[in-house]
Amino acid sequence: MHRSDVRKAVIPAAGLGTRFLPATKASPKEMLPLVDKPLIQYAVEEAVASGIEDIIVITGRGKRAIEDHFDRSVELEENLKGNGKGQLLSQIRHISSLANFCYIRQSEALGLGHAVLCAQRLIGDEPFAVILGDEIIDADVPGLAQLIHTYKKRNGAVLGVQTVPHQEVNRYGIVSPRPIMERLHEVADLVEKPSPSDAPSNLAVIGRYVLPPEIFPILRKTRPGKNGEIQLTDALKELSKASPMYALEVQGQRYDAGDKLGFLIATVEFALKNPSLGSEFGEYLRERMVPAKGARRTRTGKA
Ligand code: UTP
């Protein structure tokens, strides 16, 4: 097999989702619906559209709904068939045929780096992708496909990045870049959640990675860092010292749907783009924002 083929993707989904409590107390954050699909389905569809065949989901306690979502649902299928709902039936069947799914339990949320390490045996000795499902990228060319393209050309780890406002750098892993060409940089260094005064740039890692298997022995040695978690950023920093690493500015609109405000913004944007809901929803929003003089009723009937 050619070393630059990227066939497997890891989707870490074992985090506690504390930014979205109380919704995430007993339900996985990854199953929050963006209009009519759970967040994790967008990640899986992006991976599949980027050429990925095997999806390895890292799960934890309270995450069983994720496995059920990507499994067949025979009872539901029979019901839809019996009621002549053919279109819904094919949509539902399609979900379970998107890719080959494997699940690994991370028994304790020890950090993103630890979650990725859990996939080592299933990845073996080949390059692989990591997608964080709460970062949604709406792009003409799928975000991950952009990274895989660069990986094939450069044969070194590729991190997806985008510029963020300077005052928000403390929410991300930030790269210290050496520009190579338009949108592509070599990574000289990486810092996890720096304060704005210490940040080497405003290029933030946005939850898309293509990594070589050499990351695993480094992750195994990585000690807990910020927040007592095994940080993927710390291992990437080590890897960047040993082999070339690239940061690609991903083209597309990114939404942080693991955050309440980011999730609401993504919901509005995806609803407006939805072919069966968009125009009515847009009309509702216009009415809601600029009520006609004297008319206090909205489509919900509330003042
Ligand atoms: P986040 O820190 O964004 O997610 O981790 P979280 O921990 O679920 O959410 P908050 O910050 O508390 O609200 C990035 C990704 O890594 C996964 C998460 O599921 C998320 O997709 N993760 C994090 C794990 O799989 N295991 C961990 O131990 C930590």
Coordinates of C-alpha atoms and ligand atoms in Angstrom, one line a residue:
M1 CA 0.0 0.0 0.0
H2 CA 1.2 3.5 -0.8
R3 CA 2.1 5.4 2.4
S4 CA 0.3 8.6 1.4
D5 CA -3.2 6.9 1.1
V6 CA -5.3 8.2 3.9
R7 CA -8.2 5.7 4.4
K8 CA -9.0 5.9 8.1
A9 CA -10.4 8.8 10.2
V10 CA -10.6 9.1 14.0
I11 CA -13.5 11.0 15.4
P12 CA -12.9 11.6 19.1
A13 CA -16.3 11.9 20.8
A14 CA -15.6 11.0 24.4
G15 CA -15.4 14.5 25.8
L16 CA -17.7 15.7 28.5
G17 CA -19.1 18.7 26.6
T18 CA -19.1 21.0 29.6
R19 CA -19.6 24.1 27.4
F20 CA -23.0 22.8 26.5
L21 CA -24.4 21.7 29.9
P22 CA -27.0 20.9 31.0
A23 CA -28.0 19.5 27.5
T24 CA -24.9 17.3 27.5
K25 CA -25.4 15.8 31.0
A26 CA -26.9 12.6 29.7
S27 CA -26.9 13.1 25.9
P28 CA -23.8 13.2 23.7
K29 CA -22.9 16.6 22.4
E30 CA -22.2 14.9 19.1
M31 CA -25.9 14.1 18.8
L32 CA -27.1 17.7 19.0
P33 CA -29.0 18.3 15.8
L34 CA -28.0 20.9 13.3
V35 CA -31.4 21.4 11.7
D36 CA -32.1 17.7 11.1
K37 CA -28.8 15.8 11.3
P38 CA -26.6 15.3 14.4
L39 CA -23.3 17.1 14.5
I40 CA -21.3 13.9 14.1
Q41 CA -23.1 13.0 10.9
Y42 CA -21.7 16.1 9.3
A43 CA -18.2 15.0 10.4
V44 CA -18.7 11.5 8.9
E45 CA -20.1 12.9 5.6
E46 CA -17.1 15.2 5.3
A47 CA -14.7 12.3 5.9
V48 CA -16.5 10.1 3.4
A49 CA -16.5 12.9 0.8
S50 CA -12.8 13.2 1.4
G51 CA -12.1 9.6 0.5
I52 CA -12.1 8.0 4.0
E53 CA -13.4 4.4 4.2
D54 CA -13.0 3.5 7.9
I55 CA -14.3 5.7 10.7
I56 CA -13.1 5.0 14.2
V57 CA -15.2 6.8 16.8
I58 CA -13.8 7.2 20.3
T59 CA -16.7 7.1 22.7
G60 CA -17.3 7.1 26.4
R61 CA -20.0 6.7 29.0
G62 CA -23.4 8.0 27.9
K63 CA -22.5 7.9 24.1
R64 CA -24.4 4.8 23.0
A65 CA -26.8 6.9 20.9
I66 CA -23.9 7.5 18.4
E67 CA -23.5 3.8 17.7
D68 CA -27.3 3.4 17.3
H69 CA -27.4 6.4 14.9
F70 CA -24.9 4.7 12.5
D71 CA -26.4 1.2 12.8
R72 CA -29.4 -0.2 10.9
S73 CA -32.8 0.5 12.6
V74 CA -34.9 -2.5 11.4
E75 CA -38.0 -1.6 13.2
L76 CA -38.0 2.0 12.0
E77 CA -37.2 0.9 8.4
E78 CA -40.2 -1.6 8.5
N79 CA -42.4 1.2 9.7
L80 CA -41.4 3.7 7.1
K81 CA -41.7 1.0 4.4
G82 CA -45.2 0.1 5.6
N83 CA -46.3 3.7 5.6
G84 CA -45.0 4.4 2.1
K85 CA -42.4 6.8 3.3
G86 CA -39.8 5.8 0.7
Q87 CA -37.7 8.9 0.7
L88 CA -37.2 8.9 4.4
L89 CA -36.5 5.2 4.3
S90 CA -33.6 5.6 1.8
Q91 CA -32.2 8.5 3.9
I92 CA -32.2 6.4 7.0
R93 CA -30.7 3.4 5.3
H94 CA -28.0 5.6 3.7
I95 CA -26.7 6.6 7.2
S96 CA -25.6 3.1 8.1
S97 CA -24.0 2.5 4.7
L98 CA -21.8 5.7 4.8
A99 CA -18.6 3.9 5.9
N100 CA -17.2 1.1 8.0
F101 CA -17.7 2.1 11.6
C102 CA -15.6 1.0 14.6
Y103 CA -16.0 2.2 18.2
I104 CA -13.4 2.3 21.0
R105 CA -14.3 3.3 24.5
Q106 CA -12.0 5.8 26.2
S107 CA -12.8 4.8 29.8
E108 CA -11.8 8.2 31.3
A109 CA -11.8 11.6 29.5
L110 CA -8.0 12.0 29.9
G111 CA -7.7 14.4 27.0
L112 CA -7.8 14.7 23.2
G113 CA -4.3 13.3 22.9
H114 CA -5.3 10.2 24.9
A115 CA -8.5 9.8 22.8
V116 CA -6.4 9.7 19.6
L117 CA -3.9 7.2 21.2
C118 CA -6.9 4.8 21.9
A119 CA -7.1 4.3 18.1
Q120 CA -3.5 3.1 17.6
R121 CA -4.2 -0.6 17.2
L122 CA -6.9 0.0 14.6
I123 CA -4.8 2.5 12.7
G124 CA -1.6 0.5 12.6
D125 CA 1.2 1.8 10.5
E126 CA -0.5 4.2 8.1
P127 CA -1.4 7.9 8.0
F128 CA -4.8 8.8 9.3
A129 CA -7.1 11.8 9.7
V130 CA -8.6 13.2 12.9
I131 CA -11.9 15.2 12.8
L132 CA -13.4 17.0 15.7
G133 CA -17.1 16.7 15.2
D134 CA -18.1 19.9 17.0
E135 CA -16.2 22.0 14.4
I136 CA -18.4 22.2 11.4
I137 CA -16.8 23.3 8.1
D138 CA -19.1 24.3 5.3
A139 CA -17.0 24.3 2.2
D140 CA -17.2 23.6 -1.5
V141 CA -14.2 21.3 -1.3
P142 CA -14.6 19.3 2.0
G143 CA -12.2 20.6 4.7
L144 CA -10.5 17.3 5.2
A145 CA -10.1 16.7 1.5
Q146 CA -8.1 20.0 1.3
L147 CA -5.7 18.6 4.0
I148 CA -5.4 15.2 2.4
H149 CA -4.4 16.9 -0.9
T150 CA -1.6 18.7 0.9
Y151 CA -0.5 15.5 2.7
K152 CA -0.1 13.7 -0.5
K153 CA 2.0 16.4 -2.0
R154 CA 4.2 17.1 1.1
N155 CA 4.2 13.8 2.9
G156 CA 4.3 15.4 6.4
A157 CA 1.6 16.0 9.1
V158 CA -0.9 18.6 8.0
L159 CA -3.0 20.7 10.5
G160 CA -6.1 22.6 9.3
V161 CA -5.9 26.2 10.5
Q162 CA -7.8 29.4 10.1
T163 CA -7.2 33.0 11.4
V164 CA -9.1 33.9 14.5
P165 CA -9.5 37.3 16.2
H166 CA -6.4 38.1 18.3
Q167 CA -8.4 38.2 21.5
E168 CA -9.7 34.7 20.9
V169 CA -6.3 32.9 20.6
N170 CA -6.6 31.6 24.2
R171 CA -9.4 29.2 23.0
Y172 CA -7.2 27.3 20.5
G173 CA -4.0 25.6 19.7
I174 CA -1.9 28.3 17.9
V175 CA 0.8 27.7 15.4
S176 CA 4.0 29.6 14.9
P177 CA 4.2 29.7 11.1
R178 CA 6.9 29.9 8.4
P179 CA 5.1 30.8 5.2
I180 CA 5.7 28.5 2.2
M181 CA 3.1 29.6 -0.3
E182 CA -0.4 31.0 -0.3
R183 CA -2.4 29.4 2.5
L184 CA 0.4 26.9 3.4
H185 CA 2.9 27.3 6.2
E186 CA 5.5 25.1 7.8
V187 CA 4.9 24.7 11.5
A188 CA 7.9 26.0 13.5
D189 CA 6.1 25.6 16.9
L190 CA 2.7 25.1 18.5
V191 CA 1.2 26.5 21.7
E192 CA -2.0 25.3 23.4
K193 CA -4.4 28.1 24.3
P194 CA -1.8 31.0 24.7
S195 CA -2.7 34.3 26.2
P196 CA -3.0 36.9 23.4
S197 CA 0.2 38.6 24.5
D198 CA 2.2 35.2 24.2
A199 CA 0.6 34.0 20.9
P200 CA 3.0 33.5 18.1
S201 CA 0.3 34.2 15.5
N202 CA -3.5 34.1 15.2
L203 CA -3.5 30.9 13.1
A204 CA -5.7 28.5 15.1
V205 CA -5.9 24.7 14.7
I206 CA -9.5 24.0 13.8
G207 CA -10.1 20.3 14.4
R208 CA -8.9 18.8 11.2
Y209 CA -5.6 16.9 11.1
V210 CA -3.8 14.4 8.9
L211 CA -1.1 12.6 10.9
P212 CA 1.5 10.0 10.3
P213 CA 1.6 6.9 12.7
E214 CA 4.8 8.3 14.2
I215 CA 2.5 10.4 16.4
F216 CA 1.6 7.3 18.5
P217 CA 4.9 6.6 20.3
I218 CA 5.1 10.4 21.1
L219 CA 1.5 10.4 22.5
R220 CA 2.4 7.4 24.6
K221 CA 5.2 9.4 26.3
T222 CA 3.2 12.7 26.5
R223 CA 2.5 13.7 30.1
P224 CA -0.7 15.5 31.2
G225 CA -0.4 19.2 30.3
K226 CA -3.0 22.1 30.4
N227 CA -6.1 21.1 32.6
G228 CA -4.3 17.9 33.5
E229 CA -5.2 16.4 30.1
I230 CA -3.0 14.6 27.6
Q231 CA -2.9 17.3 24.9
L232 CA -2.7 16.4 21.3
T233 CA -1.0 19.8 20.8
D234 CA 1.9 18.8 23.1
A235 CA 2.5 15.6 21.0
L236 CA 2.3 17.6 17.8
K237 CA 4.9 20.0 19.1
E238 CA 7.3 17.1 19.6
L239 CA 6.5 15.6 16.2
S240 CA 7.2 18.9 14.5
K241 CA 10.7 18.8 16.0
A242 CA 11.4 15.4 14.4
S243 CA 9.7 15.8 11.0
P244 CA 8.2 18.4 8.8
M245 CA 4.7 19.6 9.7
Y246 CA 2.4 21.9 7.7
A247 CA -0.4 24.2 8.6
L248 CA -3.0 24.6 5.8
E249 CA -5.4 27.5 5.9
V250 CA -8.7 25.7 5.2
Q251 CA -11.1 27.4 2.8
G252 CA -14.7 27.4 4.1
Q253 CA -17.0 28.7 6.8
R254 CA -16.2 27.2 10.2
Y255 CA -18.7 27.0 13.1
D256 CA -17.8 26.0 16.6
A257 CA -20.9 24.1 17.3
G258 CA -19.6 22.8 20.7
D259 CA -20.3 26.2 22.1
K260 CA -23.8 27.5 22.7
L261 CA -23.5 30.7 20.6
G262 CA -21.6 29.0 17.8
F263 CA -24.2 26.3 17.7
L264 CA -27.0 28.8 17.4
I265 CA -25.2 30.7 14.6
A266 CA -24.6 27.4 12.7
T267 CA -28.3 26.4 13.2
V268 CA -29.5 29.7 11.7
E269 CA -27.1 29.5 8.7
F270 CA -27.9 25.8 8.0
A271 CA -31.6 26.4 8.4
L272 CA -31.5 29.3 5.9
K273 CA -29.6 27.1 3.4
N274 CA -32.0 24.2 3.8
P275 CA -34.1 23.7 0.6
S276 CA -37.3 22.8 2.4
L277 CA -37.1 25.2 5.3
G278 CA -34.9 28.1 4.2
S279 CA -37.3 30.5 2.6
E280 CA -40.0 30.2 5.3
F281 CA -37.4 30.4 8.1
G282 CA -35.8 33.5 6.5
E283 CA -39.2 35.1 6.3
Y284 CA -39.8 34.4 10.0
L285 CA -36.4 35.9 10.9
R286 CA -37.1 39.1 8.9
E287 CA -40.5 39.4 10.5
R288 CA -38.9 38.8 13.9
M289 CA -36.2 41.4 13.5
V290 CA -38.2 44.2 11.9
P291 CA -41.8 43.9 13.1
A292 CA -44.2 45.8 10.9
K293 CA -45.6 49.0 12.6
G294 CA -48.5 48.2 14.8
A295 CA -48.3 44.4 14.0
R296 CA -46.8 42.8 17.1
R297 CA -47.7 39.2 16.1
T298 CA -45.0 37.0 14.7
R299 CA -45.3 33.6 12.9
T300 CA -45.2 31.8 16.3
G301 CA -48.2 33.9 17.3
K302 CA -46.3 35.4 20.2
A303 CA -45.9 39.1 20.7
Ligands
UTP1 P1 -13.3 19.6 23.6 O1 -12.6 20.1 24.9 O2 -13.7 20.6 22.6 O3 -14.6 18.9 23.9 O4 -12.4 18.4 23.0 P2 -15.3 18.5 25.3 O5 -14.4 18.1 26.3 O6 -16.3 17.5 24.9 O7 -16.1 19.8 25.5 P3 -16.0 21.0 26.5 O8 -14.8 21.8 26.1 O9 -15.9 20.4 27.9 O10 -17.3 21.7 26.3 C1 -12.2 18.3 21.6 C2 -12.7 17.0 21.1 O11 -12.0 15.9 21.8 C3 -12.9 15.0 22.3 C4 -14.2 15.7 22.5 O12 -15.3 14.8 22.4 C5 -14.2 16.7 21.4 O13 -14.7 16.2 20.2 N1 -12.3 14.5 23.6 C6 -11.8 15.3 24.5 C7 -12.2 13.1 23.8 O14 -12.7 12.3 23.0 N2 -11.7 12.7 25.0 C8 -11.2 13.5 25.9 O15 -10.7 13.0 26.9 C9 -11.3 14.9 25.7

